[in-house]
Amino acid sequence: MTEFTTRRRVEFADTDQGGIMHFSRYFVFMETAEHLFLESLGTSVALELDGHRIGWPRVSATCDYRRPARFGETIEIRVRVRRKGEKSVTYDFTFTRGGEELATGQMVSVCCVLDAPEGLRAIPIPEAVARRLDGP
Amino acid sequence: MTEFTTRRRVEFADTDQGGIMHFSRYFVFMETAEHLFLESLGTSVALELDGHRIGWPRVSATCDYRRPARFGETIEIRVRVRRKGEKSVTYDFTFTRGGEELATGQMVSVCCVLDAPEGLRAIPIPEAVARRLDGP
Amino acid sequence: MTEFTTRRRVEFADTDQGGIMHFSRYFVFMETAEHLFLESLGTSVALELDGHRIGWPRVSATCDYRRPARFGETIEIRVRVRRKGEKSVTYDFTFTRGGEELATGQMVSVCCVLDAPEGLRAIPIPEAVARRLDGP
Amino acid sequence: MTEFTTRRRVEFADTDQGGIMHFSRYFVFMETAEHLFLESLGTSVALELDGHRIGWPRVSATCDYRRPARFGETIEIRVRVRRKGEKSVTYDFTFTRGGEELATGQMVSVCCVLDAPEGLRAIPIPEAVARRLDGP
């Protein structure tokens, strides 16, 4: 299965008064890692399809925190496709700092038309994207 | 088991370009609901104990999203203690809008000394707090 | 000129590792105060006009910080219309805590069509809204 | 005067339902640019001095928005020291995208002891830092 790793530093605005990265920010880190992963495959998180805006709202997001991340530290975020469904993708994430595991996460993103009359509508993953998620 | 409900409105800054509340913001809503819940019990999320700062870092956070929340909507967030351990509390959260379920979540918060020499150190939940979590 | 006051508490996620509310969060507080103010006038920040989405992007935002705000504190935010132009509104904001001034801010919001072919396009403030901004 | 440029991409979580980067996020971009600038000078935003934690809370922050920034775009942020006072630094920021100016900003950061008994206490900028701010 396809795998991708990105790195970023913990910013001051990511921290809270506990002196560590706020737990909600890991989800932003995961989302952006997912987007960079899709880009690395030659696709994107914000597509147009037949004049409709396509996006990937999450139906599920989880994070397990083992060690805190602190301001200024460089974190590696590894993305892996755990499961590719007809309309959704399940991603595994691993946060490490210099090889030491900080946290693991999981997200399920569903391919949706964002401007459907009823609001969001799940659709089958466009084939060009689905093929890329299978990896080389 | 003790239960608590709070309400808040989705702010503009909570939304993303998909036109819905960003999925990471549910975790902030959960955290603040947890804090208000602790307050309602007569305790607090930011304690001092024997000159040390006590906090509740999360070891786990999950959210399952069913329907999107939108700017300006009033959301109810219900907190319930699912399990009280020696050093941690597991909370269940339910997000509703006018009775309709939007999302459910779960968090495990661990009682920690925040300024321990080694960083964070888990400690038994102070008895006065533990008793209150059991409810009336 | 019209004036409006709202109150909110500083959340844990609003703080940073300096132990105070992060300076960028004041801008979110201002924006939401602006929205509540517009609501109190019977209008809204997110309008539809002739099938177009109308919004109020900022062209300018300023904040001067005098005293820090801390987790759990209740802050009063006062909004005042300083100037109503043809296409924009200039707001003054005052942050206080129990009467003590914490910060002052200013924002200039421009009435825009959000889905214009060229992106954003400034338009004259719709008359029904403009009239309300003048106050009673 | 010393000058520094950094680049970053607009993340999905930086956007709002107007389809553009939320105006409050520019302040986070400025802050992080300031930190990277200080690092590039061989100093840091989070110092220890005689056992005290030193930081740079802002007393003022301003941003003027000319053109919106959108998801996925790469933004250049230029930092320039406009004025170095005894206890504070005034920074100018310019946001560009491929040479086109998007926004300009300004921040005044004050060198403070963060754990003073009275809360924050402004102190003269440590000489080693002050010298570096003057540039080569």
XYZ file of C-alpha atoms in Angstrom:
544
model
C 0.000 0.000 0.000
C 1.063 3.538 -0.668
C 2.910 5.417 2.041
C 4.033 8.991 2.447
C 5.982 10.962 5.037
C 6.050 14.683 5.673
C 7.697 16.804 8.345
C 6.680 19.994 10.078
C 7.597 21.983 13.135
C 5.350 22.662 16.085
C 4.434 26.340 16.029
C 3.851 28.547 19.033
C 0.155 28.807 18.168
C -0.034 24.988 18.245
C 0.769 24.968 21.961
C -1.492 25.473 24.948
C -0.826 26.571 28.494
C 0.086 23.016 29.445
C 3.302 23.750 27.526
C 2.665 21.125 24.870
C 1.041 20.923 21.444
C -2.731 21.096 21.818
C -4.326 17.729 21.162
C -6.691 19.133 18.514
C -3.774 20.266 16.356
C -2.754 16.684 15.609
C -5.896 16.453 13.506
C -4.848 19.449 11.457
C -1.419 17.883 11.017
C -3.095 14.657 9.848
C -5.350 16.464 7.419
C -2.520 18.370 5.834
C -0.416 15.212 5.631
C -3.363 13.571 3.834
C -3.500 16.483 1.385
C 0.225 16.365 0.689
C -0.078 12.630 0.225
C -2.853 13.065 -2.353
C -0.726 15.676 -4.093
C 2.230 13.348 -4.145
C -0.028 10.926 -6.037
C -0.807 13.601 -8.604
C -4.324 14.299 -7.363
C -5.773 16.804 -4.911
C -8.141 17.142 -2.007
C -10.127 19.884 -3.739
C -11.312 18.654 -7.108
C -13.865 19.841 -9.597
C -15.873 17.064 -11.263
C -18.519 17.831 -13.894
C -18.812 21.353 -12.494
C -19.247 20.147 -8.909
C -16.862 20.731 -6.046
C -15.537 17.462 -4.659
C -14.070 17.177 -1.174
C -13.215 14.632 1.481
C -15.116 15.327 4.698
C -14.133 12.987 7.504
C -16.593 10.545 9.026
C -14.168 9.489 11.698
C -10.957 10.746 13.268
C -8.950 9.291 16.132
C -5.687 10.071 17.826
C -3.781 8.243 20.561
C -1.185 10.352 22.312
C 1.892 8.725 23.838
C 4.409 11.532 24.327
C 3.847 15.276 24.102
C 5.197 17.370 21.232
C 6.658 20.736 22.111
C 7.167 24.115 20.495
C 9.883 24.172 17.877
C 10.227 20.427 17.563
C 10.242 18.851 14.126
C 7.665 16.093 13.830
C 7.509 13.442 11.136
C 4.014 12.407 10.056
C 3.673 9.175 8.132
C 0.487 8.506 6.167
C -0.534 5.045 5.023
C -3.685 3.916 3.214
C -5.103 1.216 5.448
C -8.212 0.546 3.412
C -9.656 1.902 0.186
C -13.429 1.522 0.003
C -15.751 2.412 -2.851
C -16.503 5.885 -1.456
C -14.030 6.252 1.406
C -10.401 5.915 2.374
C -9.089 4.898 5.790
C -5.705 6.381 6.629
C -3.256 5.457 9.366
C -0.955 8.141 10.717
C 2.154 7.880 12.839
C 3.744 10.892 14.518
C 7.403 10.512 15.397
C 10.184 12.788 16.589
C 13.594 11.561 15.700
C 12.292 8.025 15.432
C 10.465 8.108 18.779
C 6.716 7.538 18.439
C 4.626 10.409 19.766
C 1.151 9.541 18.577
C -0.826 7.430 16.164
C -4.019 8.388 14.408
C -6.619 7.237 11.996
C -9.033 9.049 9.711
C -11.796 7.921 7.415
C -12.416 10.396 4.594
C -15.438 10.098 2.334
C -15.458 11.356 -1.228
C -18.349 13.849 -1.433
C -19.986 16.345 -3.718
C -19.890 19.461 -1.531
C -22.517 21.492 -3.355
C -25.251 18.870 -3.731
C -28.785 20.208 -3.237
C -29.085 18.162 -0.044
C -25.714 19.417 1.237
C -22.977 16.779 1.168
C -23.445 13.625 -0.946
C -21.041 10.684 -0.879
C -19.950 9.484 -4.321
C -17.710 6.702 -5.568
C -14.070 7.792 -5.578
C -13.323 8.989 -9.123
C -11.460 6.213 -10.890
C -8.367 8.269 -11.652
C -7.988 8.971 -7.952
C -8.868 5.458 -6.826
C -6.203 3.989 -9.067
C -3.538 6.235 -7.600
C -4.452 5.301 -4.045
C -3.565 1.702 -4.861
C 0.020 2.802 -5.289
C 2.480 1.847 -7.950
C -23.075 8.251 36.193
C -22.794 11.979 36.053
C -23.953 13.767 32.933
C -23.748 17.339 31.754
C -24.979 19.296 28.736
C -23.735 22.578 27.317
C -24.617 24.553 24.207
C -22.608 26.733 21.888
C -22.878 28.221 18.462
C -20.663 27.430 15.509
C -18.485 30.479 14.829
C -17.269 31.639 11.456
C -13.701 30.751 12.393
C -14.884 27.181 13.122
C -15.789 26.672 9.468
C -13.626 25.685 6.529
C -13.978 26.186 2.806
C -16.152 23.076 2.593
C -18.812 25.289 4.181
C -19.037 23.235 7.373
C -17.468 23.188 10.811
C -13.910 21.938 10.557
C -13.576 18.428 11.970
C -10.757 19.430 14.331
C -12.991 21.953 16.097
C -15.191 19.204 17.537
C -12.250 18.320 19.759
C -12.082 21.857 21.099
C -15.825 21.738 21.730
C -15.367 18.445 23.608
C -12.523 19.793 25.679
C -14.422 22.881 26.730
C -17.500 20.792 27.511
C -15.272 18.625 29.722
C -14.022 21.733 31.517
C -17.501 23.092 32.069
C -18.531 19.683 33.312
C -15.682 19.644 35.856
C -16.663 23.129 36.928
C -20.265 22.061 37.346
C -18.933 19.460 39.795
C -17.149 22.142 41.770
C -13.663 21.275 40.544
C -11.508 22.537 37.683
C -9.296 21.383 34.868
C -6.387 23.532 36.054
C -5.586 22.694 39.658
C -2.677 23.384 41.941
C -1.717 20.497 44.228
C 1.148 20.811 46.736
C 2.601 23.613 44.602
C 2.436 21.614 41.382
C 0.291 22.384 38.372
C -2.160 19.589 37.667
C -3.789 19.129 34.276
C -5.586 16.549 32.194
C -3.707 15.854 28.965
C -5.551 13.485 26.680
C -4.176 10.072 25.809
C -6.931 9.411 23.306
C -9.541 11.384 21.384
C -12.043 10.159 18.812
C -14.884 11.681 16.868
C -17.418 10.115 14.508
C -19.165 12.594 12.246
C -22.678 11.893 10.976
C -24.069 15.229 9.807
C -22.194 18.491 9.282
C -22.599 21.460 11.590
C -22.800 24.870 9.983
C -22.007 28.476 10.833
C -24.440 30.040 13.265
C -26.079 26.812 14.351
C -26.507 26.103 18.036
C -25.072 22.741 19.006
C -25.757 20.822 22.195
C -22.817 18.861 23.602
C -23.574 16.195 26.178
C -20.753 14.864 28.368
C -20.966 11.596 30.246
C -18.347 9.832 32.361
C -18.065 6.406 30.803
C -15.327 5.122 33.055
C -13.374 6.496 35.971
C -9.993 4.844 36.381
C -7.368 5.436 39.055
C -5.497 8.043 36.998
C -7.789 8.660 34.045
C -11.336 9.444 33.032
C -13.059 8.263 29.852
C -15.737 10.641 28.594
C -18.463 10.098 26.021
C -19.705 13.078 24.043
C -22.788 13.501 21.904
C -23.263 16.462 19.565
C -26.856 17.232 18.651
C -28.697 20.047 16.898
C -32.290 20.313 17.906
C -32.310 16.682 18.956
C -30.689 15.423 15.731
C -27.406 13.641 16.333
C -24.474 15.231 14.509
C -21.494 13.462 15.992
C -20.296 11.345 18.869
C -16.913 11.442 20.502
C -14.786 9.983 23.206
C -11.803 11.245 25.143
C -9.523 9.725 27.731
C -7.962 12.342 29.995
C -5.164 11.475 32.372
C -4.539 13.363 35.591
C -0.954 14.635 35.382
C 1.552 16.808 37.134
C 2.471 19.215 34.340
C 5.732 20.523 35.787
C 7.372 17.259 36.818
C 11.130 17.117 36.153
C 10.553 14.481 33.466
C 7.764 16.541 31.849
C 4.299 15.106 32.390
C 3.719 12.512 35.131
C 0.436 10.682 35.593
C -0.870 10.703 39.166
C -3.922 9.224 40.896
C -6.925 11.499 40.542
C -7.060 13.603 43.745
C -9.707 12.110 45.969
C -11.858 15.240 46.167
C -12.104 15.241 42.382
C -12.572 11.488 42.073
C -15.500 11.562 44.456
C -17.240 14.249 42.452
C -16.867 12.334 39.199
C -18.953 9.544 40.742
C -21.899 11.879 40.766
C -24.402 12.509 43.502
C -23.895 55.184 16.932
C -24.952 51.641 17.608
C -23.158 49.670 20.307
C -23.258 46.082 21.437
C -21.622 44.007 24.174
C -21.101 40.278 24.388
C -19.285 38.067 26.877
C -17.335 34.867 26.525
C -14.884 32.793 28.476
C -11.321 32.091 27.487
C -11.074 28.420 26.538
C -8.103 26.157 27.073
C -7.534 25.960 23.319
C -7.340 29.790 23.258
C -4.195 29.717 25.382
C -0.584 29.194 24.394
C 2.451 28.010 26.300
C 3.026 31.526 27.586
C 0.051 30.786 29.842
C -2.151 33.483 28.310
C -4.718 33.774 25.540
C -2.965 33.651 22.182
C -2.927 37.061 20.514
C -4.515 35.735 17.304
C -7.611 34.601 19.176
C -8.639 38.188 19.919
C -9.402 38.504 16.221
C -11.746 35.534 16.359
C -13.412 37.057 19.406
C -13.821 40.340 17.492
C -15.251 38.623 14.451
C -17.819 36.700 16.434
C -18.746 39.831 18.363
C -19.280 41.550 15.014
C -21.554 38.700 13.911
C -23.587 38.782 17.096
C -23.846 42.526 16.711
C -25.202 42.185 13.165
C -27.659 39.579 14.417
C -28.775 41.880 17.196
C -29.650 44.376 14.446
C -31.776 41.773 12.704
C -29.310 41.093 9.899
C -26.539 38.531 9.423
C -22.959 38.179 8.309
C -23.848 35.512 5.740
C -26.508 36.839 3.407
C -27.874 35.735 0.078
C -28.615 38.559 -2.357
C -30.077 37.879 -5.828
C -28.693 34.351 -5.620
C -25.207 35.494 -4.657
C -23.453 34.819 -1.383
C -22.624 38.046 0.433
C -19.959 38.230 3.102
C -17.778 40.706 4.945
C -14.092 39.972 4.388
C -11.815 42.218 6.407
C -9.462 44.662 4.750
C -7.871 45.624 8.011
C -7.638 44.289 11.557
C -5.715 45.650 14.522
C -5.386 44.791 18.169
C -3.539 46.521 20.998
C -2.895 44.343 24.020
C -2.630 45.885 27.459
C -3.158 43.046 29.936
C -3.230 39.301 29.242
C -6.409 37.276 29.384
C -6.191 33.854 30.986
C -7.934 30.515 30.780
C -11.392 30.467 32.332
C -11.753 34.225 32.613
C -14.918 35.866 31.370
C -14.187 38.673 28.925
C -16.581 41.391 27.835
C -16.255 42.490 24.210
C -17.859 45.782 23.244
C -18.481 46.533 19.551
C -19.117 50.014 18.250
C -19.590 51.227 14.677
C -16.941 53.897 14.263
C -17.664 54.647 10.622
C -20.126 53.400 8.053
C -18.898 53.844 4.486
C -20.660 53.043 1.240
C -19.137 49.553 1.000
C -17.423 49.084 4.352
C -17.886 49.353 8.087
C -15.198 50.272 10.600
C -15.701 48.733 14.029
C -14.073 49.559 17.347
C -13.712 46.814 19.927
C -12.910 46.982 23.614
C -11.986 43.909 25.655
C -12.549 44.216 29.381
C -12.506 41.866 32.357
C -14.592 43.086 35.221
C -14.311 46.648 33.984
C -10.529 46.505 33.532
C -9.431 47.142 29.953
C -7.451 44.278 28.447
C -7.231 45.199 24.796
C -8.713 47.386 22.100
C -9.153 46.525 18.469
C -10.399 47.774 15.169
C -11.633 46.036 12.048
C -12.710 47.243 8.644
C -15.133 44.852 6.960
C -16.085 45.248 3.321
C -19.402 44.067 1.929
C -18.547 41.631 -0.861
C -20.078 39.207 -3.307
C -18.122 36.051 -2.459
C -18.841 34.095 -5.624
C -18.126 36.759 -8.241
C -16.348 35.465 -11.360
C -13.259 37.443 -10.394
C -13.353 36.134 -6.803
C -14.411 38.735 -4.249
C -16.168 41.908 -5.418
C -16.966 44.826 -3.096
C -20.548 46.072 -3.357
C -22.508 48.850 -1.677
C -23.897 47.701 1.669
C -27.506 46.571 0.993
C -29.793 49.355 2.110
C -31.698 47.267 4.654
C -28.405 46.474 6.377
C -26.996 49.988 6.057
C -30.052 51.467 7.723
C -29.718 49.155 10.695
C -26.058 50.016 11.205
C -27.113 53.620 11.808
C -28.868 52.493 14.948
C -32.270 53.432 16.240
C 18.158 46.472 8.971
C 17.899 42.725 9.082
C 15.406 41.001 6.809
C 14.181 37.457 6.487
C 11.815 35.591 4.176
C 9.999 32.337 4.725
C 7.401 30.443 2.681
C 4.470 28.282 3.630
C 1.367 26.870 2.057
C -2.176 27.700 3.034
C -3.679 24.642 4.726
C -7.273 23.527 4.563
C -7.728 24.341 8.251
C -6.542 27.912 7.502
C -9.597 28.518 5.310
C -13.116 29.534 6.249
C -16.448 29.111 4.518
C -15.788 32.260 2.494
C -13.336 30.053 0.566
C -10.276 32.043 1.583
C -7.672 31.992 4.328
C -9.214 33.209 7.572
C -7.983 36.668 8.480
C -6.846 35.588 11.957
C -4.432 33.047 10.501
C -2.220 35.795 9.049
C -1.252 36.601 12.622
C -0.126 33.032 13.202
C 1.858 33.188 9.972
C 3.477 36.427 11.163
C 4.317 35.004 14.551
C 5.951 31.913 13.117
C 7.856 34.038 10.609
C 9.105 36.118 13.549
C 10.260 32.958 15.307
C 12.054 31.631 12.254
C 13.649 35.027 11.848
C 14.921 34.974 15.435
C 16.242 31.466 14.860
C 17.998 32.576 11.710
C 19.809 35.119 13.896
C 20.929 32.364 16.235
C 18.502 33.208 19.024
C 15.014 31.978 19.915
C 11.595 33.153 20.953
C 11.588 30.934 24.033
C 14.624 31.687 26.136
C 15.637 30.883 29.668
C 17.433 33.697 31.475
C 18.686 33.283 35.057
C 16.145 30.519 35.562
C 13.236 32.600 34.243
C 11.244 31.919 31.122
C 11.556 34.771 28.644
C 9.015 35.334 25.887
C 7.797 37.971 23.487
C 4.117 38.729 24.051
C 2.715 41.174 21.527
C 1.442 44.580 22.546
C 0.166 45.336 19.080
C -0.663 43.450 15.900
C -2.092 44.763 12.642
C -2.845 43.330 9.240
C -4.063 44.974 6.034
C -5.545 42.574 3.517
C -5.382 43.353 -0.182
C -5.988 40.070 -1.990
C -7.233 36.794 -0.525
C -4.995 33.768 -0.092
C -6.464 30.402 -0.951
C -6.021 26.781 0.016
C -2.872 25.185 -1.358
C -1.211 28.415 -2.396
C 2.373 29.050 -1.403
C 2.789 32.369 0.369
C 6.024 34.219 0.955
C 6.264 36.109 4.250
C 8.974 38.728 4.569
C 9.966 39.978 8.033
C 11.833 43.198 8.599
C 12.850 44.878 11.853
C 11.359 48.340 11.610
C 12.436 49.523 15.017
C 14.384 48.056 17.908
C 13.520 49.648 21.237
C 15.000 48.966 24.652
C 12.353 46.382 25.543
C 10.457 45.860 22.311
C 10.844 45.155 18.614
C 8.562 46.426 15.860
C 8.364 44.122 12.863
C 7.003 44.758 9.378
C 5.583 41.845 7.425
C 4.752 41.507 3.752
C 2.727 38.604 2.377
C 3.211 37.906 -1.309
C 2.234 35.153 -3.725
C 4.504 34.908 -6.693
C 5.553 38.525 -6.259
C 1.986 39.841 -5.934
C 1.321 41.555 -2.616
C -1.485 39.980 -0.603
C -1.212 41.670 2.743
C 1.043 43.699 4.983
C 1.288 43.529 8.721
C 3.019 44.895 11.727
C 3.680 43.545 15.195
C 5.244 44.971 18.306
C 6.718 42.279 20.555
C 7.902 43.051 24.057
C 10.616 41.085 25.790
C 9.064 39.760 29.009
C 9.724 37.510 31.953
C 6.740 35.163 31.703
C 6.844 33.776 35.230
C 7.228 36.993 37.201
C 5.231 37.092 40.446
C 3.007 39.806 38.976
C 2.501 37.814 35.732
C 4.312 39.298 32.756
C 7.119 41.810 33.284
C 8.809 43.698 30.455
C 12.598 43.605 30.592
C 15.355 45.100 28.451
C 16.129 42.864 25.477
C 19.104 40.700 26.499
C 22.199 42.180 24.906
C 23.129 39.077 22.936
C 19.710 39.177 21.284
C 19.641 42.928 20.819
C 22.963 42.841 19.003
C 21.710 40.233 16.566
C 18.602 42.212 15.750
C 20.838 44.988 14.459
C 21.952 42.683 11.686
C 25.425 42.082 10.364
